[in-house]
């Protein structure tokens, strides 16, 4: 029995190695797969037939010219499966669909999903409706990634606490898998947005980054040497100093102080109007915006000095207005006061869909990552 188990484990590891290699190096021939993976041609041939039957990989043609046998090329079948990503940290919630090449197929806003009852029933219903709208069979959905605004347990299956979602110790992963019979993955919203930027966004190819979001919540996602850093108690990245600048808090304050200027506006409209007035030099808004830039820049500059990342990525309302963002970047780099070179500070590539994209690409990563002996 142990021998059979070991054989199956080895088979799974070898299959994951082949899939990982095709995903990153395809189109590729079986011969080159054997060379790159160090697996025997026979093993590659047997396992590839199995993978092709599963619909994840397909033959796309041949390579070679002149005399001799042409080699058949293998590549990921983009339509062989899909991954859903859902961001529960935004208002409204966002949903995205990726194919197996990581290409964005569809996006959609979802109705607000707050509280245990909505997470148990409303979320699976919304995901199912989104998939049905794309005319994709449910069995082609390989993973569902969920971006969570809150703390997760060590195995990323339970929401320990989320003020925004109004739940504590909620078994999100098992609830979703029971409802949809699809493997589900949970990831913190800041980690998700940062993952999307590293996978296919502003931080692609970088191994040490700081991602700061100021939206309906605030915080930072830290990646140090390609590892997400959560801290000793899982609370690394919390930035209480930025709480007054999150969308609901700042907009509520502005409306209370200047009702005649922002009456009838949504939270997002209030902040956009405030920034526009500030940039036109209208007082007291210009002075307030300058203080916000100073406070943010002081914190970000010190973070750059402390961690010396390759890049700092900013997301949320602070990136919406190009002129305001440029002023903020200039102030941050001035306060970094680097003795060598200033650290690039850039806007997030995926904007409001960052966390949903990250949750989906995290699912894609799980499909094509190399398995190892546990």
PDB file of C-alpha atoms in Angstrom, residues 21-332:
ATOM      1  CA  UNK A  21       7.449  23.650 -17.722  1.00  0.00           C
ATOM      2  CA  UNK A  22       4.880  23.871 -20.530  1.00  0.00           C
ATOM      3  CA  UNK A  23       3.183  26.856 -18.879  1.00  0.00           C
ATOM      4  CA  UNK A  24       6.457  28.777 -18.644  1.00  0.00           C
ATOM      5  CA  UNK A  25       8.256  27.511 -21.784  1.00  0.00           C
ATOM      6  CA  UNK A  26       5.568  26.393 -24.231  1.00  0.00           C
ATOM      7  CA  UNK A  27       5.206  25.771 -27.084  1.00  0.00           C
ATOM      8  CA  UNK A  28       7.672  22.959 -26.495  1.00  0.00           C
ATOM      9  CA  UNK A  29       8.337  19.484 -27.895  1.00  0.00           C
ATOM     10  CA  UNK A  30       8.351  16.262 -25.894  1.00  0.00           C
ATOM     11  CA  UNK A  31      12.088  15.935 -26.496  1.00  0.00           C
ATOM     12  CA  UNK A  32      12.773  19.399 -25.077  1.00  0.00           C
ATOM     13  CA  UNK A  33      10.433  18.642 -22.169  1.00  0.00           C
ATOM     14  CA  UNK A  34      12.531  15.593 -21.388  1.00  0.00           C
ATOM     15  CA  UNK A  35      15.721  17.649 -21.513  1.00  0.00           C
ATOM     16  CA  UNK A  36      14.417  20.473 -19.340  1.00  0.00           C
ATOM     17  CA  UNK A  37      12.724  18.278 -16.704  1.00  0.00           C
ATOM     18  CA  UNK A  38      15.333  15.464 -16.695  1.00  0.00           C
ATOM     19  CA  UNK A  39      12.453  12.973 -17.032  1.00  0.00           C
ATOM     20  CA  UNK A  40      12.909  10.034 -19.406  1.00  0.00           C
ATOM     21  CA  UNK A  41      11.309  10.290 -22.880  1.00  0.00           C
ATOM     22  CA  UNK A  42       9.092   7.319 -21.996  1.00  0.00           C
ATOM     23  CA  UNK A  43       7.829   8.968 -18.799  1.00  0.00           C
ATOM     24  CA  UNK A  44       7.174  12.215 -20.652  1.00  0.00           C
ATOM     25  CA  UNK A  45       5.284  10.402 -23.417  1.00  0.00           C
ATOM     26  CA  UNK A  46       3.068   8.434 -21.005  1.00  0.00           C
ATOM     27  CA  UNK A  47       2.229  11.371 -18.749  1.00  0.00           C
ATOM     28  CA  UNK A  48       1.653  13.773 -21.643  1.00  0.00           C
ATOM     29  CA  UNK A  49      -0.974  11.493 -23.157  1.00  0.00           C
ATOM     30  CA  UNK A  50      -2.782  11.588 -19.813  1.00  0.00           C
ATOM     31  CA  UNK A  51      -2.486  15.388 -19.532  1.00  0.00           C
ATOM     32  CA  UNK A  52      -3.743  15.860 -23.111  1.00  0.00           C
ATOM     33  CA  UNK A  53      -6.794  13.673 -22.357  1.00  0.00           C
ATOM     34  CA  UNK A  54      -7.522  15.928 -19.374  1.00  0.00           C
ATOM     35  CA  UNK A  55      -7.782  18.848 -21.805  1.00  0.00           C
ATOM     36  CA  UNK A  56      -5.201  21.118 -20.175  1.00  0.00           C
ATOM     37  CA  UNK A  57      -2.551  20.758 -22.905  1.00  0.00           C
ATOM     38  CA  UNK A  58      -2.930  20.362 -26.674  1.00  0.00           C
ATOM     39  CA  UNK A  59      -0.733  19.668 -29.660  1.00  0.00           C
ATOM     40  CA  UNK A  60      -0.449  22.791 -31.804  1.00  0.00           C
ATOM     41  CA  UNK A  61       1.709  21.785 -34.770  1.00  0.00           C
ATOM     42  CA  UNK A  62       5.242  20.714 -35.609  1.00  0.00           C
ATOM     43  CA  UNK A  63       8.677  22.230 -35.696  1.00  0.00           C
ATOM     44  CA  UNK A  64      11.780  21.459 -37.717  1.00  0.00           C
ATOM     45  CA  UNK A  65      12.591  21.605 -41.406  1.00  0.00           C
ATOM     46  CA  UNK A  66      14.426  19.597 -43.974  1.00  0.00           C
ATOM     47  CA  UNK A  67      15.213  15.886 -43.666  1.00  0.00           C
ATOM     48  CA  UNK A  68      14.247  14.089 -40.486  1.00  0.00           C
ATOM     49  CA  UNK A  69      11.266  13.645 -38.232  1.00  0.00           C
ATOM     50  CA  UNK A  70       9.416  16.811 -37.276  1.00  0.00           C
ATOM     51  CA  UNK A  71       8.680  17.353 -33.576  1.00  0.00           C
ATOM     52  CA  UNK A  72       5.145  17.958 -32.358  1.00  0.00           C
ATOM     53  CA  UNK A  73       4.782  21.045 -30.182  1.00  0.00           C
ATOM     54  CA  UNK A  74       2.765  21.133 -26.961  1.00  0.00           C
ATOM     55  CA  UNK A  75       1.164  24.162 -25.360  1.00  0.00           C
ATOM     56  CA  UNK A  76      -1.389  25.026 -22.683  1.00  0.00           C
ATOM     57  CA  UNK A  77      -4.931  24.875 -24.087  1.00  0.00           C
ATOM     58  CA  UNK A  78      -6.272  28.286 -23.122  1.00  0.00           C
ATOM     59  CA  UNK A  79      -9.847  27.002 -23.341  1.00  0.00           C
ATOM     60  CA  UNK A  80      -9.122  23.809 -21.425  1.00  0.00           C
ATOM     61  CA  UNK A  81     -10.202  25.426 -18.180  1.00  0.00           C
ATOM     62  CA  UNK A  82     -10.884  28.696 -16.390  1.00  0.00           C
ATOM     63  CA  UNK A  83     -10.247  30.323 -13.034  1.00  0.00           C
ATOM     64  CA  UNK A  84     -12.640  32.659 -11.235  1.00  0.00           C
ATOM     65  CA  UNK A  85     -11.320  35.414  -8.996  1.00  0.00           C
ATOM     66  CA  UNK A  86     -13.544  37.350  -6.592  1.00  0.00           C
ATOM     67  CA  UNK A  87     -12.596  40.455  -4.622  1.00  0.00           C
ATOM     68  CA  UNK A  88     -14.813  40.864  -1.552  1.00  0.00           C
ATOM     69  CA  UNK A  89     -12.890  43.902  -0.326  1.00  0.00           C
ATOM     70  CA  UNK A  90     -14.367  46.384  -2.787  1.00  0.00           C
ATOM     71  CA  UNK A  91     -17.754  48.002  -3.139  1.00  0.00           C
ATOM     72  CA  UNK A  92     -19.248  46.580  -5.247  1.00  0.00           C
ATOM     73  CA  UNK A  93     -17.468  43.235  -5.129  1.00  0.00           C
ATOM     74  CA  UNK A  94     -15.570  42.401  -8.332  1.00  0.00           C
ATOM     75  CA  UNK A  95     -15.425  39.120 -10.227  1.00  0.00           C
ATOM     76  CA  UNK A  96     -13.003  38.160 -13.015  1.00  0.00           C
ATOM     77  CA  UNK A  97     -12.547  35.129 -15.251  1.00  0.00           C
ATOM     78  CA  UNK A  98      -9.148  34.007 -16.581  1.00  0.00           C
ATOM     79  CA  UNK A  99      -8.335  31.268 -19.065  1.00  0.00           C
ATOM     80  CA  UNK A 100      -5.465  28.843 -18.511  1.00  0.00           C
ATOM     81  CA  UNK A 101      -3.021  31.235 -20.187  1.00  0.00           C
ATOM     82  CA  UNK A 102      -3.817  33.847 -17.548  1.00  0.00           C
ATOM     83  CA  UNK A 103      -5.675  36.041 -20.046  1.00  0.00           C
ATOM     84  CA  UNK A 104      -8.612  38.110 -18.827  1.00  0.00           C
ATOM     85  CA  UNK A 105     -11.841  36.766 -20.355  1.00  0.00           C
ATOM     86  CA  UNK A 106     -14.560  38.642 -18.457  1.00  0.00           C
ATOM     87  CA  UNK A 107     -15.168  41.030 -15.556  1.00  0.00           C
ATOM     88  CA  UNK A 108     -18.284  41.924 -13.624  1.00  0.00           C
ATOM     89  CA  UNK A 109     -19.370  43.791 -10.524  1.00  0.00           C
ATOM     90  CA  UNK A 110     -21.350  41.840  -7.935  1.00  0.00           C
ATOM     91  CA  UNK A 111     -23.948  42.972  -5.451  1.00  0.00           C
ATOM     92  CA  UNK A 112     -22.606  43.671  -1.929  1.00  0.00           C
ATOM     93  CA  UNK A 113     -21.739  40.468  -0.069  1.00  0.00           C
ATOM     94  CA  UNK A 114     -21.562  41.181   3.669  1.00  0.00           C
ATOM     95  CA  UNK A 115     -22.220  38.880   6.613  1.00  0.00           C
ATOM     96  CA  UNK A 116     -22.246  35.135   7.134  1.00  0.00           C
ATOM     97  CA  UNK A 117     -25.588  34.497   5.452  1.00  0.00           C
ATOM     98  CA  UNK A 118     -24.548  36.283   2.251  1.00  0.00           C
ATOM     99  CA  UNK A 119     -21.191  34.498   2.211  1.00  0.00           C
ATOM    100  CA  UNK A 120     -22.886  31.112   2.601  1.00  0.00           C
ATOM    101  CA  UNK A 121     -25.616  31.540  -0.001  1.00  0.00           C
ATOM    102  CA  UNK A 122     -25.283  34.838  -1.872  1.00  0.00           C
ATOM    103  CA  UNK A 123     -21.640  34.373  -2.881  1.00  0.00           C
ATOM    104  CA  UNK A 124     -22.066  30.898  -4.472  1.00  0.00           C
ATOM    105  CA  UNK A 125     -25.194  32.136  -6.254  1.00  0.00           C
ATOM    106  CA  UNK A 126     -23.386  35.210  -7.605  1.00  0.00           C
ATOM    107  CA  UNK A 127     -20.406  33.144  -8.795  1.00  0.00           C
ATOM    108  CA  UNK A 128     -22.689  30.610 -10.503  1.00  0.00           C
ATOM    109  CA  UNK A 129     -24.643  33.391 -12.248  1.00  0.00           C
ATOM    110  CA  UNK A 130     -21.377  34.980 -13.428  1.00  0.00           C
ATOM    111  CA  UNK A 131     -20.142  31.673 -14.871  1.00  0.00           C
ATOM    112  CA  UNK A 132     -23.509  30.948 -16.531  1.00  0.00           C
ATOM    113  CA  UNK A 133     -23.407  34.377 -18.169  1.00  0.00           C
ATOM    114  CA  UNK A 134     -20.128  33.409 -19.896  1.00  0.00           C
ATOM    115  CA  UNK A 135     -21.717  30.195 -21.291  1.00  0.00           C
ATOM    116  CA  UNK A 136     -18.986  28.076 -19.710  1.00  0.00           C
ATOM    117  CA  UNK A 137     -19.775  24.625 -18.222  1.00  0.00           C
ATOM    118  CA  UNK A 138     -19.199  24.534 -14.474  1.00  0.00           C
ATOM    119  CA  UNK A 139     -16.837  21.562 -14.807  1.00  0.00           C
ATOM    120  CA  UNK A 140     -14.382  23.738 -16.771  1.00  0.00           C
ATOM    121  CA  UNK A 141     -13.851  25.980 -13.748  1.00  0.00           C
ATOM    122  CA  UNK A 142     -10.624  24.609 -12.255  1.00  0.00           C
ATOM    123  CA  UNK A 143     -10.237  26.953  -9.272  1.00  0.00           C
ATOM    124  CA  UNK A 144     -12.020  29.798  -7.496  1.00  0.00           C
ATOM    125  CA  UNK A 145      -9.831  32.360  -5.726  1.00  0.00           C
ATOM    126  CA  UNK A 146     -11.382  34.661  -3.125  1.00  0.00           C
ATOM    127  CA  UNK A 147      -9.729  37.899  -1.989  1.00  0.00           C
ATOM    128  CA  UNK A 148     -10.546  38.505   1.685  1.00  0.00           C
ATOM    129  CA  UNK A 149     -10.342  41.856   3.517  1.00  0.00           C
ATOM    130  CA  UNK A 150      -9.215  40.448   6.835  1.00  0.00           C
ATOM    131  CA  UNK A 151      -7.071  37.900   8.659  1.00  0.00           C
ATOM    132  CA  UNK A 152      -6.919  34.264   7.609  1.00  0.00           C
ATOM    133  CA  UNK A 153      -5.777  31.220   9.553  1.00  0.00           C
ATOM    134  CA  UNK A 154      -2.420  29.543   8.918  1.00  0.00           C
ATOM    135  CA  UNK A 155      -3.787  27.203   6.239  1.00  0.00           C
ATOM    136  CA  UNK A 156      -5.764  29.935   4.459  1.00  0.00           C
ATOM    137  CA  UNK A 157      -9.151  28.242   4.881  1.00  0.00           C
ATOM    138  CA  UNK A 158     -10.935  30.237   7.604  1.00  0.00           C
ATOM    139  CA  UNK A 159     -11.570  33.954   7.997  1.00  0.00           C
ATOM    140  CA  UNK A 160     -10.371  34.651  11.538  1.00  0.00           C
ATOM    141  CA  UNK A 161     -11.679  38.211  11.531  1.00  0.00           C
ATOM    142  CA  UNK A 162     -12.980  40.679   8.957  1.00  0.00           C
ATOM    143  CA  UNK A 163     -14.483  43.957  10.083  1.00  0.00           C
ATOM    144  CA  UNK A 164     -15.605  44.760   6.549  1.00  0.00           C
ATOM    145  CA  UNK A 165     -17.336  41.391   5.968  1.00  0.00           C
ATOM    146  CA  UNK A 166     -18.667  41.328   9.568  1.00  0.00           C
ATOM    147  CA  UNK A 167     -17.574  37.742  10.290  1.00  0.00           C
ATOM    148  CA  UNK A 168     -15.249  35.970  12.706  1.00  0.00           C
ATOM    149  CA  UNK A 169     -13.935  32.386  12.542  1.00  0.00           C
ATOM    150  CA  UNK A 170     -15.918  31.726   9.375  1.00  0.00           C
ATOM    151  CA  UNK A 171     -14.986  28.532   7.385  1.00  0.00           C
ATOM    152  CA  UNK A 172     -15.119  30.243   3.993  1.00  0.00           C
ATOM    153  CA  UNK A 173     -13.206  27.632   1.996  1.00  0.00           C
ATOM    154  CA  UNK A 174     -15.301  24.616   3.036  1.00  0.00           C
ATOM    155  CA  UNK A 175     -18.579  26.535   2.614  1.00  0.00           C
ATOM    156  CA  UNK A 176     -17.715  27.499  -0.957  1.00  0.00           C
ATOM    157  CA  UNK A 177     -16.388  24.067  -1.918  1.00  0.00           C
ATOM    158  CA  UNK A 178     -19.475  22.367  -0.471  1.00  0.00           C
ATOM    159  CA  UNK A 179     -21.750  24.685  -2.437  1.00  0.00           C
ATOM    160  CA  UNK A 180     -19.938  24.566  -5.822  1.00  0.00           C
ATOM    161  CA  UNK A 181     -17.770  21.394  -5.738  1.00  0.00           C
ATOM    162  CA  UNK A 182     -14.836  23.422  -7.105  1.00  0.00           C
ATOM    163  CA  UNK A 183     -11.484  23.828  -5.301  1.00  0.00           C
ATOM    164  CA  UNK A 184     -11.456  27.216  -3.569  1.00  0.00           C
ATOM    165  CA  UNK A 185      -8.491  29.280  -2.397  1.00  0.00           C
ATOM    166  CA  UNK A 186      -8.493  32.206   0.025  1.00  0.00           C
ATOM    167  CA  UNK A 187      -5.961  35.024  -0.008  1.00  0.00           C
ATOM    168  CA  UNK A 188      -5.751  38.333   1.846  1.00  0.00           C
ATOM    169  CA  UNK A 189      -6.860  41.227  -0.377  1.00  0.00           C
ATOM    170  CA  UNK A 190      -3.559  43.120  -0.186  1.00  0.00           C
ATOM    171  CA  UNK A 191      -1.576  39.954  -0.865  1.00  0.00           C
ATOM    172  CA  UNK A 192      -3.901  39.256  -3.803  1.00  0.00           C
ATOM    173  CA  UNK A 193      -3.470  42.701  -5.346  1.00  0.00           C
ATOM    174  CA  UNK A 194       0.290  42.467  -4.891  1.00  0.00           C
ATOM    175  CA  UNK A 195       0.339  38.976  -6.417  1.00  0.00           C
ATOM    176  CA  UNK A 196      -1.475  40.271  -9.511  1.00  0.00           C
ATOM    177  CA  UNK A 197       1.075  43.060  -9.921  1.00  0.00           C
ATOM    178  CA  UNK A 198       3.996  40.610  -9.666  1.00  0.00           C
ATOM    179  CA  UNK A 199       2.392  38.068 -11.988  1.00  0.00           C
ATOM    180  CA  UNK A 200       1.318  40.347 -14.826  1.00  0.00           C
ATOM    181  CA  UNK A 201       1.381  43.944 -13.666  1.00  0.00           C
ATOM    182  CA  UNK A 202       3.592  46.774 -12.475  1.00  0.00           C
ATOM    183  CA  UNK A 203       5.945  44.538 -10.444  1.00  0.00           C
ATOM    184  CA  UNK A 204       6.413  41.683 -12.925  1.00  0.00           C
ATOM    185  CA  UNK A 205       9.872  40.197 -12.414  1.00  0.00           C
ATOM    186  CA  UNK A 206      10.476  41.929  -9.069  1.00  0.00           C
ATOM    187  CA  UNK A 207      11.255  39.889  -5.939  1.00  0.00           C
ATOM    188  CA  UNK A 208      11.034  42.546  -3.193  1.00  0.00           C
ATOM    189  CA  UNK A 209       8.137  45.005  -3.266  1.00  0.00           C
ATOM    190  CA  UNK A 210       5.820  47.086  -1.095  1.00  0.00           C
ATOM    191  CA  UNK A 211       2.203  47.347  -2.238  1.00  0.00           C
ATOM    192  CA  UNK A 212       0.140  50.014  -0.471  1.00  0.00           C
ATOM    193  CA  UNK A 213      -3.622  50.304  -0.933  1.00  0.00           C
ATOM    194  CA  UNK A 214      -5.760  53.221   0.205  1.00  0.00           C
ATOM    195  CA  UNK A 215      -9.358  52.518  -0.727  1.00  0.00           C
ATOM    196  CA  UNK A 216     -12.263  51.248   1.382  1.00  0.00           C
ATOM    197  CA  UNK A 217      -9.553  49.883   3.630  1.00  0.00           C
ATOM    198  CA  UNK A 218      -5.865  50.638   3.966  1.00  0.00           C
ATOM    199  CA  UNK A 219      -2.746  48.572   4.401  1.00  0.00           C
ATOM    200  CA  UNK A 220       0.356  47.147   2.767  1.00  0.00           C
ATOM    201  CA  UNK A 221       1.318  43.869   1.166  1.00  0.00           C
ATOM    202  CA  UNK A 222       4.989  43.026   1.638  1.00  0.00           C
ATOM    203  CA  UNK A 223       7.004  40.673  -0.558  1.00  0.00           C
ATOM    204  CA  UNK A 224      10.563  39.997   0.564  1.00  0.00           C
ATOM    205  CA  UNK A 225      12.747  37.867  -1.703  1.00  0.00           C
ATOM    206  CA  UNK A 226       9.684  36.380  -3.446  1.00  0.00           C
ATOM    207  CA  UNK A 227       8.003  35.469  -0.147  1.00  0.00           C
ATOM    208  CA  UNK A 228       4.861  37.166   1.138  1.00  0.00           C
ATOM    209  CA  UNK A 229       5.658  38.477   4.619  1.00  0.00           C
ATOM    210  CA  UNK A 230       2.813  38.361   7.152  1.00  0.00           C
ATOM    211  CA  UNK A 231       4.765  38.994  10.360  1.00  0.00           C
ATOM    212  CA  UNK A 232       4.953  36.933  13.565  1.00  0.00           C
ATOM    213  CA  UNK A 233       1.225  37.310  14.324  1.00  0.00           C
ATOM    214  CA  UNK A 234      -0.053  37.732  10.787  1.00  0.00           C
ATOM    215  CA  UNK A 235      -0.619  41.483  11.062  1.00  0.00           C
ATOM    216  CA  UNK A 236       2.320  42.870   9.060  1.00  0.00           C
ATOM    217  CA  UNK A 237       1.212  45.590   6.667  1.00  0.00           C
ATOM    218  CA  UNK A 238      -1.323  47.226   8.941  1.00  0.00           C
ATOM    219  CA  UNK A 239      -1.034  51.013   8.549  1.00  0.00           C
ATOM    220  CA  UNK A 240      -3.176  52.766  11.132  1.00  0.00           C
ATOM    221  CA  UNK A 241      -1.631  56.105  10.166  1.00  0.00           C
ATOM    222  CA  UNK A 242      -3.509  55.893   6.839  1.00  0.00           C
ATOM    223  CA  UNK A 243      -6.940  55.069   8.319  1.00  0.00           C
ATOM    224  CA  UNK A 244      -8.116  58.729   8.102  1.00  0.00           C
ATOM    225  CA  UNK A 245      -7.470  58.620   4.339  1.00  0.00           C
ATOM    226  CA  UNK A 246      -9.548  55.551   3.449  1.00  0.00           C
ATOM    227  CA  UNK A 247     -12.486  56.312   1.141  1.00  0.00           C
ATOM    228  CA  UNK A 248     -15.415  56.153   3.608  1.00  0.00           C
ATOM    229  CA  UNK A 249     -13.603  57.961   6.445  1.00  0.00           C
ATOM    230  CA  UNK A 250     -12.179  60.800   4.351  1.00  0.00           C
ATOM    231  CA  UNK A 251     -15.382  61.347   2.363  1.00  0.00           C
ATOM    232  CA  UNK A 252     -17.511  61.394   5.541  1.00  0.00           C
ATOM    233  CA  UNK A 253     -15.178  63.976   7.092  1.00  0.00           C
ATOM    234  CA  UNK A 254     -15.262  66.180   4.002  1.00  0.00           C
ATOM    235  CA  UNK A 255     -19.048  66.046   3.774  1.00  0.00           C
ATOM    236  CA  UNK A 256     -19.404  66.938   7.444  1.00  0.00           C
ATOM    237  CA  UNK A 257     -17.038  69.906   7.192  1.00  0.00           C
ATOM    238  CA  UNK A 258     -18.132  71.204   3.776  1.00  0.00           C
ATOM    239  CA  UNK A 259     -21.709  70.015   3.110  1.00  0.00           C
ATOM    240  CA  UNK A 260     -22.311  72.737   0.526  1.00  0.00           C
ATOM    241  CA  UNK A 261     -19.363  71.539  -1.591  1.00  0.00           C
ATOM    242  CA  UNK A 262     -20.084  67.795  -1.586  1.00  0.00           C
ATOM    243  CA  UNK A 263     -23.837  67.493  -1.020  1.00  0.00           C
ATOM    244  CA  UNK A 264     -25.433  64.519  -2.780  1.00  0.00           C
ATOM    245  CA  UNK A 265     -22.135  62.970  -3.883  1.00  0.00           C
ATOM    246  CA  UNK A 266     -21.070  59.366  -3.375  1.00  0.00           C
ATOM    247  CA  UNK A 267     -17.930  58.651  -1.374  1.00  0.00           C
ATOM    248  CA  UNK A 268     -15.870  58.256  -4.546  1.00  0.00           C
ATOM    249  CA  UNK A 269     -17.309  61.411  -6.124  1.00  0.00           C
ATOM    250  CA  UNK A 270     -16.586  63.382  -2.949  1.00  0.00           C
ATOM    251  CA  UNK A 271     -12.895  62.485  -2.992  1.00  0.00           C
ATOM    252  CA  UNK A 272     -12.546  63.107  -6.738  1.00  0.00           C
ATOM    253  CA  UNK A 273     -14.160  66.547  -6.357  1.00  0.00           C
ATOM    254  CA  UNK A 274     -11.965  67.326  -3.342  1.00  0.00           C
ATOM    255  CA  UNK A 275      -8.791  66.524  -5.297  1.00  0.00           C
ATOM    256  CA  UNK A 276      -9.961  68.547  -8.306  1.00  0.00           C
ATOM    257  CA  UNK A 277     -10.659  71.578  -6.101  1.00  0.00           C
ATOM    258  CA  UNK A 278      -7.299  71.198  -4.351  1.00  0.00           C
ATOM    259  CA  UNK A 279      -5.374  71.024  -7.616  1.00  0.00           C
ATOM    260  CA  UNK A 280      -7.144  74.166  -8.852  1.00  0.00           C
ATOM    261  CA  UNK A 281      -5.740  75.927  -5.787  1.00  0.00           C
ATOM    262  CA  UNK A 282      -9.105  76.327  -4.053  1.00  0.00           C
ATOM    263  CA  UNK A 283      -8.734  76.825  -0.310  1.00  0.00           C
ATOM    264  CA  UNK A 284      -8.997  75.226   2.190  1.00  0.00           C
ATOM    265  CA  UNK A 285      -8.887  72.116   0.001  1.00  0.00           C
ATOM    266  CA  UNK A 286      -5.414  72.788  -1.408  1.00  0.00           C
ATOM    267  CA  UNK A 287      -3.923  73.032   2.080  1.00  0.00           C
ATOM    268  CA  UNK A 288      -5.694  69.860   3.236  1.00  0.00           C
ATOM    269  CA  UNK A 289      -4.529  67.900   0.186  1.00  0.00           C
ATOM    270  CA  UNK A 290      -0.968  69.084   0.755  1.00  0.00           C
ATOM    271  CA  UNK A 291      -1.136  67.840   4.373  1.00  0.00           C
ATOM    272  CA  UNK A 292      -2.409  64.458   3.166  1.00  0.00           C
ATOM    273  CA  UNK A 293       0.474  64.210   0.686  1.00  0.00           C
ATOM    274  CA  UNK A 294       2.961  65.156   3.408  1.00  0.00           C
ATOM    275  CA  UNK A 295       1.627  62.564   5.861  1.00  0.00           C
ATOM    276  CA  UNK A 296       1.569  59.774   3.264  1.00  0.00           C
ATOM    277  CA  UNK A 297       5.003  60.694   1.906  1.00  0.00           C
ATOM    278  CA  UNK A 298       6.594  60.716   5.371  1.00  0.00           C
ATOM    279  CA  UNK A 299       5.386  57.182   6.068  1.00  0.00           C
ATOM    280  CA  UNK A 300       6.184  55.802   2.609  1.00  0.00           C
ATOM    281  CA  UNK A 301       9.632  57.398   2.553  1.00  0.00           C
ATOM    282  CA  UNK A 302      10.533  55.767   5.872  1.00  0.00           C
ATOM    283  CA  UNK A 303       9.229  52.402   4.617  1.00  0.00           C
ATOM    284  CA  UNK A 304      11.506  52.690   1.575  1.00  0.00           C
ATOM    285  CA  UNK A 305      14.480  53.480   3.803  1.00  0.00           C
ATOM    286  CA  UNK A 306      13.714  50.521   6.063  1.00  0.00           C
ATOM    287  CA  UNK A 307      13.052  47.794   3.482  1.00  0.00           C
ATOM    288  CA  UNK A 308      14.904  49.046   0.378  1.00  0.00           C
ATOM    289  CA  UNK A 309      12.523  47.320  -2.069  1.00  0.00           C
ATOM    290  CA  UNK A 310      12.911  47.183  -5.830  1.00  0.00           C
ATOM    291  CA  UNK A 311       9.630  48.996  -6.241  1.00  0.00           C
ATOM    292  CA  UNK A 312       6.729  50.542  -4.331  1.00  0.00           C
ATOM    293  CA  UNK A 313       3.291  50.107  -5.910  1.00  0.00           C
ATOM    294  CA  UNK A 314       0.392  52.328  -4.865  1.00  0.00           C
ATOM    295  CA  UNK A 315      -3.286  51.553  -5.400  1.00  0.00           C
ATOM    296  CA  UNK A 316      -6.656  53.085  -4.626  1.00  0.00           C
ATOM    297  CA  UNK A 317      -7.995  56.613  -4.990  1.00  0.00           C
ATOM    298  CA  UNK A 318      -4.531  58.148  -4.608  1.00  0.00           C
ATOM    299  CA  UNK A 319      -3.682  56.987  -8.156  1.00  0.00           C
ATOM    300  CA  UNK A 320      -6.872  58.170  -9.900  1.00  0.00           C
ATOM    301  CA  UNK A 321      -5.745  61.726 -10.589  1.00  0.00           C
ATOM    302  CA  UNK A 322      -2.431  61.796 -12.455  1.00  0.00           C
ATOM    303  CA  UNK A 323      -1.343  65.225 -11.204  1.00  0.00           C
ATOM    304  CA  UNK A 324      -2.083  64.379  -7.565  1.00  0.00           C
ATOM    305  CA  UNK A 325      -0.270  61.050  -7.930  1.00  0.00           C
ATOM    306  CA  UNK A 326       2.787  62.724  -9.464  1.00  0.00           C
ATOM    307  CA  UNK A 327       2.943  65.199  -6.561  1.00  0.00           C
ATOM    308  CA  UNK A 328       2.710  62.303  -4.092  1.00  0.00           C
ATOM    309  CA  UNK A 329       5.472  60.316  -5.828  1.00  0.00           C
ATOM    310  CA  UNK A 330       7.778  63.352  -5.854  1.00  0.00           C
ATOM    311  CA  UNK A 331       7.176  63.901  -2.140  1.00  0.00           C
ATOM    312  CA  UNK A 332       7.783  60.206  -1.311  1.00  0.00           C
TER     313      UNK A 332
END
